[in-house]
């Protein structure tokens, strides 16, 4: 039998909107994690197609979602309420202690007055009467203290009711969570997330069937440019590289994390020895690959050593706006990385302006193999590689869609119709990141991410 698996990457907390149900293939059993549509919990579902194939869907969110699920928020809110109640009780305790001391002192005064009144036996001199009057005036604040006592009594009743409600809420959450403590449960969920991510990575490659709505990360720079992360870096390395403009630029900003990029802080600057052309750059295994301005030369610049490791001409490749994408911008040469390695997308006179896809050796920049896709490059808005398949959009403007796919493994193509929401109406850079399984775009001065949906066909035991 064959298993068709649908992968929707969830690369950022913003990429949300699904609940947390796990359905095991081959059974009707479902395991419900903390359902939280707002927080992007992973979703596994399964169904059987009419031809007998098992269709499974896996949606994997970013790590560390445990701290953002609904029950976590509810627990935090309850803890805040408990803290508020505790603070209110402390205030009451201090106030009650102060008032109690006052009442005790007034009790002594009242006993003294009572003794004098009894001793007077109905006859008081003017002097004694004035003394009693003065003492009585000292008792006047007692009425306000007693009123405060009444108010505190009402507060205590309210706090008692609130504590009762908190106890009920905690008991309900404990019953729903089961016998595990919250910390233990959090560790279990994190371990499950790690297993799900590892499982998803083993699914391998698939066919593009959907692109999510755009998620705007930042609005920065001019109308044209590129931004990216290293497709080969470990997950702990979240550095972001930023290159503004499409020609004669040399300045590359390296931000320490995505969060720093969003805030515009904690970055260093690299000054390239040779200027770039276009926006089709890519960072791969610690090096930047880009097209040298006014040439068909590919440059490999190593960030750590701040030096060019190798540069090589791409045979026959057009440059200097000879065969750009439909938006121009010296986009003759476009470098890409997918699950299988480094690619160059360009065209030549010999190919009559049709897109050529070449697999490059990342160490020597030599062409390993090339394919003529037959698709005119000037009619393409942008392009990206996923799993050895070149996907081409039909426009860089509003209304664009993924219109064409070329499969390098079979040297064949097909026309597609995958909607692609061009929010800011002018895309000048579009690249797939296989580590995060997301599309990076530069859209009219906005840095934007898209999720992708891939279908996988996996052979299983028993297939003919």
Short mmCIF file of C-alpha atoms in Angstrom, two decimals:
data_model
loop_
_atom_site.label_atom_id
_atom_site.label_comp_id
_atom_site.label_asym_id
_atom_site.label_seq_id
_atom_site.Cartn_x
_atom_site.Cartn_y
_atom_site.Cartn_z
CA UNK A 1 0.00 0.00 0.00
CA UNK A 2 1.05 3.60 -0.31
CA UNK A 3 0.81 6.33 2.26
CA UNK A 4 0.16 9.88 1.15
CA UNK A 5 1.36 12.31 3.78
CA UNK A 6 0.60 15.99 3.81
CA UNK A 7 3.23 18.15 5.53
CA UNK A 8 2.43 21.67 6.63
CA UNK A 9 5.45 23.26 8.24
CA UNK A 10 4.87 25.58 11.19
CA UNK A 11 7.96 27.71 11.40
CA UNK A 12 6.86 30.58 13.61
CA UNK A 13 4.46 31.10 16.47
CA UNK A 14 2.51 33.31 14.08
CA UNK A 15 1.81 30.32 11.85
CA UNK A 16 -1.16 28.99 13.73
CA UNK A 17 -4.75 27.94 13.40
CA UNK A 18 -4.99 24.20 13.98
CA UNK A 19 -5.93 22.06 16.95
CA UNK A 20 -4.00 19.23 18.58
CA UNK A 21 -5.52 15.90 17.66
CA UNK A 22 -3.49 12.79 16.89
CA UNK A 23 -5.10 10.03 14.85
CA UNK A 24 -3.22 6.80 14.42
CA UNK A 25 -3.22 5.38 10.94
CA UNK A 26 -5.09 2.12 10.73
CA UNK A 27 -7.25 2.78 13.76
CA UNK A 28 -9.99 5.09 14.91
CA UNK A 29 -8.14 5.98 18.11
CA UNK A 30 -7.50 9.66 18.64
CA UNK A 31 -5.24 11.26 21.23
CA UNK A 32 -6.15 14.83 22.08
CA UNK A 33 -3.36 17.09 23.21
CA UNK A 34 -4.17 20.51 24.68
CA UNK A 35 -6.53 21.82 22.02
CA UNK A 36 -5.56 25.38 21.23
CA UNK A 37 -6.44 26.59 17.74
CA UNK A 38 -4.70 29.89 18.38
CA UNK A 39 -1.35 28.36 19.23
CA UNK A 40 -0.68 25.98 16.34
CA UNK A 41 -0.56 22.57 17.99
CA UNK A 42 0.45 19.68 15.79
CA UNK A 43 -2.36 17.81 14.07
CA UNK A 44 -2.37 14.24 12.81
CA UNK A 45 -5.42 12.91 11.01
CA UNK A 46 -6.01 9.92 8.80
CA UNK A 47 -8.61 8.75 6.36
CA UNK A 48 -8.93 6.09 3.72
CA UNK A 49 -9.22 7.14 0.09
CA UNK A 50 -11.55 5.29 -2.33
CA UNK A 51 -8.55 3.52 -3.90
CA UNK A 52 -7.53 2.13 -0.53
CA UNK A 53 -4.65 4.48 0.13
CA UNK A 54 -4.15 5.82 3.63
CA UNK A 55 -4.16 9.62 3.60
CA UNK A 56 -2.47 11.20 6.62
CA UNK A 57 -1.98 14.84 7.51
CA UNK A 58 0.75 16.07 9.84
CA UNK A 59 1.02 19.64 10.99
CA UNK A 60 4.10 20.36 13.04
CA UNK A 61 4.43 23.68 14.89
CA UNK A 62 7.55 25.34 16.15
CA UNK A 63 9.22 24.11 19.30
CA UNK A 64 8.38 25.57 22.72
CA UNK A 65 4.66 25.81 22.06
CA UNK A 66 4.00 24.13 25.42
CA UNK A 67 4.37 27.44 27.18
CA UNK A 68 1.76 28.97 24.89
CA UNK A 69 -1.02 26.36 24.94
CA UNK A 70 -4.45 27.13 26.36
CA UNK A 71 -4.05 25.17 29.58
CA UNK A 72 -0.73 26.87 30.26
CA UNK A 73 -2.37 30.25 29.95
CA UNK A 74 -5.21 29.13 32.21
CA UNK A 75 -2.78 27.87 34.82
CA UNK A 76 -0.84 31.12 34.69
CA UNK A 77 -4.05 33.08 35.11
CA UNK A 78 -5.02 30.94 38.09
CA UNK A 79 -1.59 31.42 39.62
CA UNK A 80 -1.95 35.18 39.18
CA UNK A 81 -5.33 35.03 40.93
CA UNK A 82 -3.84 33.02 43.78
CA UNK A 83 -1.06 35.59 44.07
CA UNK A 84 -3.62 38.41 44.13
CA UNK A 85 -5.61 36.63 46.82
CA UNK A 86 -2.45 36.10 48.86
CA UNK A 87 -1.55 39.78 48.59
CA UNK A 88 -5.08 40.77 49.61
CA UNK A 89 -4.89 38.47 52.63
CA UNK A 90 -1.56 40.02 53.65
CA UNK A 91 -3.07 43.51 53.45
CA UNK A 92 -6.05 42.36 55.51
CA UNK A 93 -3.76 40.77 58.06
CA UNK A 94 -1.72 43.94 58.52
CA UNK A 95 -4.81 46.14 58.71
CA UNK A 96 -6.57 43.80 61.11
CA UNK A 97 -3.52 43.67 63.38
CA UNK A 98 -3.34 47.48 63.44
CA UNK A 99 -7.08 47.84 64.13
CA UNK A 100 -6.93 45.16 66.79
CA UNK A 101 -4.25 47.09 68.65
CA UNK A 102 -6.40 50.20 68.46
CA UNK A 103 -9.51 48.40 69.74
CA UNK A 104 -7.53 46.97 72.66
CA UNK A 105 -6.30 50.40 73.63
CA UNK A 106 -9.84 51.74 73.36
CA UNK A 107 -11.04 48.84 75.53
CA UNK A 108 -8.74 50.01 78.34
CA UNK A 109 -10.03 53.58 77.98
CA UNK A 110 -13.65 52.46 78.06
CA UNK A 111 -13.08 50.44 81.26
CA UNK A 112 -11.49 53.48 82.85
CA UNK A 113 -14.45 55.65 81.86
CA UNK A 114 -16.91 53.07 83.11
CA UNK A 115 -15.15 52.92 86.47
CA UNK A 116 -15.23 56.70 86.86
CA UNK A 117 -18.90 56.90 85.91
CA UNK A 118 -19.76 54.26 88.54
CA UNK A 119 -17.68 56.08 91.17
CA UNK A 120 -19.35 59.41 90.41
CA UNK A 121 -22.70 57.93 91.45
CA UNK A 122 -24.73 60.55 89.52
CA UNK A 123 -22.83 63.65 90.63
CA UNK A 124 -20.06 65.14 88.47
CA UNK A 125 -18.19 68.36 88.88
CA UNK A 126 -17.63 70.60 85.90
CA UNK A 127 -13.98 69.60 85.84
CA UNK A 128 -14.75 65.89 85.94
CA UNK A 129 -17.36 66.30 83.22
CA UNK A 130 -14.83 68.04 80.94
CA UNK A 131 -12.30 65.27 81.51
CA UNK A 132 -14.89 62.65 80.60
CA UNK A 133 -15.82 64.62 77.50
CA UNK A 134 -12.21 64.77 76.42
CA UNK A 135 -11.83 61.03 76.94
CA UNK A 136 -15.02 60.39 74.98
CA UNK A 137 -13.66 62.33 72.02
CA UNK A 138 -10.81 59.81 71.90
CA UNK A 139 -13.41 57.12 71.20
CA UNK A 140 -14.80 58.84 68.10
CA UNK A 141 -12.41 57.06 65.60
CA UNK A 142 -13.71 53.76 66.94
CA UNK A 143 -16.81 54.00 64.73
CA UNK A 144 -14.71 54.20 61.52
CA UNK A 145 -12.58 51.28 62.71
CA UNK A 146 -15.70 49.23 63.25
CA UNK A 147 -16.95 50.16 59.76
CA UNK A 148 -13.63 49.00 58.36
CA UNK A 149 -14.08 45.76 60.27
CA UNK A 150 -17.42 45.26 58.56
CA UNK A 151 -15.88 45.94 55.12
CA UNK A 152 -13.01 43.54 55.87
CA UNK A 153 -15.54 40.90 56.84
CA UNK A 154 -17.24 41.27 53.48
CA UNK A 155 -13.84 41.08 51.75
CA UNK A 156 -13.02 37.89 53.61
CA UNK A 157 -16.31 36.37 52.46
CA UNK A 158 -15.52 37.33 48.86
CA UNK A 159 -11.98 35.95 49.11
CA UNK A 160 -13.31 32.73 50.58
CA UNK A 161 -15.63 32.37 47.56
CA UNK A 162 -12.79 33.14 45.16
CA UNK A 163 -10.57 30.54 46.80
CA UNK A 164 -13.40 28.02 46.47
CA UNK A 165 -13.71 28.81 42.74
CA UNK A 166 -9.95 28.55 42.25
CA UNK A 167 -9.92 25.18 43.95
CA UNK A 168 -12.67 23.96 41.63
CA UNK A 169 -10.82 25.22 38.54
CA UNK A 170 -7.55 23.63 39.62
CA UNK A 171 -9.32 20.37 40.37
CA UNK A 172 -10.90 20.39 36.89
CA UNK A 173 -7.55 21.04 35.19
CA UNK A 174 -5.88 18.37 37.29
CA UNK A 175 -8.58 15.88 36.31
CA UNK A 176 -8.16 16.79 32.62
CA UNK A 177 -4.38 16.57 32.77
CA UNK A 178 -4.45 13.30 34.62
CA UNK A 179 -2.08 12.20 37.31
CA UNK A 180 0.95 14.06 35.96
CA UNK A 181 2.18 17.30 37.45
CA UNK A 182 2.42 20.30 35.19
CA UNK A 183 6.23 20.25 34.91
CA UNK A 184 6.18 16.52 34.20
CA UNK A 185 3.49 17.00 31.59
CA UNK A 186 5.42 19.85 29.98
CA UNK A 187 8.50 17.64 29.67
CA UNK A 188 6.38 14.88 28.13
CA UNK A 189 4.90 17.27 25.57
CA UNK A 190 8.36 18.63 24.66
CA UNK A 191 9.61 15.07 24.17
CA UNK A 192 6.58 14.35 21.99
CA UNK A 193 7.28 17.46 19.92
CA UNK A 194 10.85 16.32 19.36
CA UNK A 195 9.66 12.87 18.25
CA UNK A 196 7.09 14.40 15.91
CA UNK A 197 9.68 16.67 14.32
CA UNK A 198 12.10 13.75 13.90
CA UNK A 199 9.31 11.68 12.36
CA UNK A 200 8.36 14.49 9.99
CA UNK A 201 11.96 14.86 8.83
CA UNK A 202 11.95 11.19 7.88
CA UNK A 203 8.97 11.70 5.63
CA UNK A 204 11.31 13.00 2.96
CA UNK A 205 10.25 15.02 -0.05
CA UNK A 206 6.84 15.70 -1.49
CA UNK A 207 4.88 17.61 -4.09
CA UNK A 208 3.78 21.19 -3.44
CA UNK A 209 0.01 21.43 -3.09
CA UNK A 210 -0.48 24.61 -1.09
CA UNK A 211 1.06 27.86 0.10
CA UNK A 212 -0.19 29.50 3.29
CA UNK A 213 -1.19 33.10 3.81
CA UNK A 214 1.80 35.44 4.21
CA UNK A 215 3.29 36.24 7.60
CA UNK A 216 5.02 39.63 7.60
CA UNK A 217 8.15 39.54 9.73
CA UNK A 218 9.35 43.10 9.19
CA UNK A 219 9.13 46.09 6.88
CA UNK A 220 12.68 47.25 6.23
CA UNK A 221 14.75 48.53 3.32
CA UNK A 222 13.98 49.44 -0.26
CA UNK A 223 11.55 47.89 -2.73
CA UNK A 224 14.06 45.21 -3.75
CA UNK A 225 16.33 42.97 -1.71
CA UNK A 226 16.79 39.58 -0.11
CA UNK A 227 16.93 38.01 3.35
CA UNK A 228 17.63 34.45 4.42
CA UNK A 229 18.86 31.99 7.03
CA UNK A 230 21.45 29.25 6.57
CA UNK A 231 19.71 26.16 5.21
CA UNK A 232 22.43 23.85 6.60
CA UNK A 233 22.83 25.37 10.06
CA UNK A 234 21.70 23.45 13.18
CA UNK A 235 18.35 24.41 14.63
CA UNK A 236 20.03 26.39 17.42
CA UNK A 237 21.59 28.72 14.83
CA UNK A 238 18.89 31.23 13.86
CA UNK A 239 21.07 33.92 12.30
CA UNK A 240 19.47 36.08 9.61
CA UNK A 241 21.28 37.72 6.68
CA UNK A 242 19.93 40.87 5.05
CA UNK A 243 20.93 42.37 1.67
CA UNK A 244 19.14 45.54 0.55
CA UNK A 245 18.97 46.46 -3.16
CA UNK A 246 19.44 44.50 -6.38
CA UNK A 247 22.68 45.75 -7.90
CA UNK A 248 26.16 47.04 -6.97
CA UNK A 249 25.54 46.31 -3.29
CA UNK A 250 28.33 45.05 -1.04
CA UNK A 251 26.94 45.40 2.50
CA UNK A 252 25.51 42.26 4.17
CA UNK A 253 24.00 42.52 7.67
CA UNK A 254 24.15 39.42 9.88
CA UNK A 255 21.64 39.41 12.75
CA UNK A 256 22.19 37.07 15.68
CA UNK A 257 18.60 35.76 15.79
CA UNK A 258 15.28 36.24 14.06
CA UNK A 259 14.12 38.20 17.09
CA UNK A 260 17.10 40.55 16.71
CA UNK A 261 16.28 40.98 13.03
CA UNK A 262 12.71 41.94 13.90
CA UNK A 263 13.97 44.50 16.44
CA UNK A 264 16.87 45.68 14.29
CA UNK A 265 19.52 44.97 16.93
CA UNK A 266 22.60 42.77 17.56
CA UNK A 267 24.03 42.60 14.05
CA UNK A 268 27.41 42.72 12.39
CA UNK A 269 28.30 43.93 8.92
CA UNK A 270 30.10 42.08 6.14
CA UNK A 271 31.53 44.11 3.25
CA UNK A 272 31.78 41.91 0.18
CA UNK A 273 34.96 42.30 -1.90
CA UNK A 274 32.88 42.28 -5.10
CA UNK A 275 29.39 43.79 -5.58
CA UNK A 276 26.33 41.66 -6.26
CA UNK A 277 23.69 41.65 -8.99
CA UNK A 278 20.06 40.66 -8.52
CA UNK A 279 18.42 39.25 -5.41
CA UNK A 280 18.91 35.52 -5.99
CA UNK A 281 21.51 35.02 -3.24
CA UNK A 282 21.53 32.10 -0.83
CA UNK A 283 23.39 31.19 2.37
CA UNK A 284 24.48 27.56 2.44
CA UNK A 285 26.67 25.93 5.08
CA UNK A 286 28.23 29.16 6.32
CA UNK A 287 28.84 30.74 2.90
CA UNK A 288 27.01 33.24 0.72
CA UNK A 289 26.52 32.35 -2.95
CA UNK A 290 25.80 35.31 -5.22
CA UNK A 291 26.17 36.65 -8.77
CA UNK A 292 29.02 39.10 -9.26
CA UNK A 293 27.80 42.39 -10.75
CA UNK A 294 28.03 42.71 -14.57
CA UNK A 295 29.22 39.13 -15.04
CA UNK A 296 28.02 35.54 -15.08
CA UNK A 297 30.44 34.71 -12.24
CA UNK A 298 29.23 32.82 -9.17
CA UNK A 299 30.97 33.92 -5.96
CA UNK A 300 31.22 31.85 -2.78
CA UNK A 301 31.93 34.15 0.17
CA UNK A 302 32.71 32.56 3.56
CA UNK A 303 31.31 34.58 6.47
CA UNK A 304 33.60 33.34 9.24
CA UNK A 305 36.86 33.97 7.37
CA UNK A 306 35.39 37.00 5.55
CA UNK A 307 36.95 35.83 2.31
CA UNK A 308 36.02 34.50 -1.13
CA UNK A 309 36.64 30.76 -1.17
CA UNK A 310 35.94 30.23 -4.86
CA UNK A 311 34.39 31.96 -7.88
CA UNK A 312 33.55 30.55 -11.28
CA UNK A 313 31.76 31.57 -14.45
CA UNK A 314 28.50 29.79 -15.21
CA UNK A 315 28.96 28.71 -18.83
CA UNK A 316 26.72 30.60 -21.25
CA UNK A 317 24.60 32.16 -18.52
CA UNK A 318 23.02 35.49 -19.36
CA UNK A 319 23.67 38.47 -17.09
CA UNK A 320 23.16 42.23 -16.76
CA UNK A 321 19.39 42.03 -17.42
CA UNK A 322 19.75 39.84 -20.50
CA UNK A 323 17.38 37.13 -19.19
CA UNK A 324 15.87 38.39 -15.93
CA UNK A 325 12.56 37.48 -14.30
CA UNK A 326 9.55 39.54 -15.37
CA UNK A 327 10.35 42.27 -12.81
CA UNK A 328 13.90 42.86 -14.13
CA UNK A 329 16.33 43.91 -11.44
CA UNK A 330 19.41 42.06 -12.83
CA UNK A 331 17.71 38.82 -11.78
CA UNK A 332 19.41 36.78 -14.51
CA UNK A 333 20.91 34.28 -12.05
CA UNK A 334 19.04 32.83 -9.09
CA UNK A 335 20.70 30.50 -6.56
CA UNK A 336 18.65 28.08 -4.49
CA UNK A 337 19.06 25.31 -1.94
CA UNK A 338 16.66 22.45 -1.33
CA UNK A 339 16.84 19.04 0.34
CA UNK A 340 19.27 17.76 -2.30
CA UNK A 341 21.77 20.62 -2.48
CA UNK A 342 22.75 23.80 -4.33
CA UNK A 343 21.08 24.91 -7.58
CA UNK A 344 21.41 27.72 -10.10
CA UNK A 345 18.47 28.93 -12.19
CA UNK A 346 19.32 31.03 -15.25
CA UNK A 347 19.12 30.92 -19.04
CA UNK A 348 21.36 31.05 -22.08
CA UNK A 349 21.16 32.08 -25.72
CA UNK A 350 21.44 28.43 -26.69
CA UNK A 351 18.28 27.70 -24.67
CA UNK A 352 16.39 30.52 -26.42
CA UNK A 353 15.68 32.31 -23.16
CA UNK A 354 14.10 29.28 -21.47
CA UNK A 355 14.87 28.55 -17.82
CA UNK A 356 17.86 26.29 -17.22
CA UNK A 357 18.22 24.46 -13.91
CA UNK A 358 21.75 23.38 -12.97
CA UNK A 359 22.92 21.38 -9.99
CA UNK A 360 26.15 22.91 -8.64
CA UNK A 361 28.95 21.42 -6.61
CA UNK A 362 29.01 23.69 -3.53
CA UNK A 363 32.78 23.29 -3.13
CA UNK A 364 33.98 23.94 -6.69
CA UNK A 365 30.86 25.64 -8.18
CA UNK A 366 31.14 23.33 -11.17
CA UNK A 367 27.93 22.33 -12.95
CA UNK A 368 27.05 18.74 -12.08
CA UNK A 369 24.04 18.48 -14.41
CA UNK A 370 21.65 20.81 -16.24
CA UNK A 371 18.02 20.67 -17.40
CA UNK A 372 16.23 22.83 -19.98
CA UNK A 373 12.74 23.39 -18.58
CA UNK A 374 11.26 24.91 -21.73
CA UNK A 375 9.67 27.75 -19.71
CA UNK A 376 10.57 31.31 -20.82
CA UNK A 377 12.32 33.08 -17.97
CA UNK A 378 10.99 36.53 -18.82
CA UNK A 379 7.46 35.15 -18.28
CA UNK A 380 8.31 33.98 -14.77
CA UNK A 381 7.66 36.17 -11.75
CA UNK A 382 9.99 34.20 -9.45
CA UNK A 383 10.99 30.57 -8.86
CA UNK A 384 12.07 28.22 -6.06
CA UNK A 385 13.23 24.62 -5.65
CA UNK A 386 11.62 22.01 -3.37
CA UNK A 387 12.80 18.40 -3.41
CA UNK A 388 14.41 18.68 -6.83
CA UNK A 389 11.35 20.30 -8.38
CA UNK A 390 11.46 23.84 -9.78
CA UNK A 391 8.27 25.78 -9.08
CA UNK A 392 7.62 28.95 -11.08
CA UNK A 393 5.16 31.75 -10.37
CA UNK A 394 3.41 33.36 -13.33
CA UNK A 395 3.86 36.90 -12.07
CA UNK A 396 5.65 39.06 -9.51
CA UNK A 397 2.54 41.22 -9.08
CA UNK A 398 -0.80 40.80 -7.33
CA UNK A 399 -2.78 37.75 -8.43
CA UNK A 400 0.32 35.57 -8.83
CA UNK A 401 0.15 31.81 -8.42
CA UNK A 402 2.52 28.87 -8.70
CA UNK A 403 1.88 28.05 -12.33
CA UNK A 404 4.59 25.65 -13.53
CA UNK A 405 6.60 22.75 -12.06
CA UNK A 406 9.63 21.02 -13.56
CA UNK A 407 10.70 17.65 -12.11
CA UNK A 408 14.44 17.08 -12.44
CA UNK A 409 14.19 13.42 -11.42
CA UNK A 410 12.05 12.61 -14.48
CA UNK A 411 12.96 15.57 -16.74
CA UNK A 412 9.26 16.31 -17.09
CA UNK A 413 6.97 19.23 -16.32
CA UNK A 414 3.37 20.06 -15.57
CA UNK A 415 1.25 23.16 -15.22
CA UNK A 416 -0.04 23.77 -11.72
CA UNK A 417 -2.58 26.06 -10.09
CA UNK A 418 -1.43 26.75 -6.52
CA UNK A 419 -2.78 30.06 -5.14
CA UNK A 420 -0.13 32.42 -3.87
CA UNK A 421 -1.19 35.55 -2.00
CA UNK A 422 1.05 38.45 -3.03
CA UNK A 423 0.12 40.80 -0.19
CA UNK A 424 2.33 43.78 -1.07
CA UNK A 425 2.07 43.42 -4.86
CA UNK A 426 5.75 43.25 -5.87
CA UNK A 427 7.88 40.20 -5.08
CA UNK A 428 11.57 40.55 -5.90
CA UNK A 429 12.91 37.51 -4.03
CA UNK A 430 11.39 34.09 -3.35
CA UNK A 431 13.34 31.19 -1.86
CA UNK A 432 12.57 27.90 -0.13
CA UNK A 433 14.36 26.97 3.09
CA UNK A 434 14.48 23.16 3.48
CA UNK A 435 15.51 23.36 7.15
CA UNK A 436 12.38 25.28 8.09
CA UNK A 437 10.28 24.14 5.13
CA UNK A 438 9.10 27.67 4.51
CA UNK A 439 9.28 30.25 1.73
CA UNK A 440 11.22 33.45 2.33
CA UNK A 441 10.16 36.47 0.26
CA UNK A 442 11.03 40.13 -0.16
CA UNK A 443 7.81 41.87 -1.08
CA UNK A 444 7.95 45.59 -1.77
CA UNK A 445 10.18 46.34 1.21
CA UNK A 446 8.56 43.73 3.47
CA UNK A 447 10.24 40.55 4.67
CA UNK A 448 7.60 37.81 4.54
CA UNK A 449 7.31 34.08 5.28
CA UNK A 450 4.97 31.46 3.82
CA UNK A 451 4.24 27.92 4.95
CA UNK A 452 4.10 25.16 2.35
CA UNK A 453 1.95 22.04 2.12
CA UNK A 454 3.66 18.99 0.59
CA UNK A 455 2.19 15.61 -0.29
CA UNK A 456 4.42 12.61 0.18
CA UNK A 457 3.96 9.14 -1.30
CA UNK A 458 5.78 6.60 0.84
CA UNK A 459 6.08 2.96 -0.12
CA UNK A 460 5.20 0.62 2.71
CA UNK A 461 5.58 -3.09 3.30
CA UNK A 462 3.33 -5.08 1.04
CA UNK A 463 3.42 -2.71 -1.93
CA UNK A 464 3.84 -4.51 -5.23
#
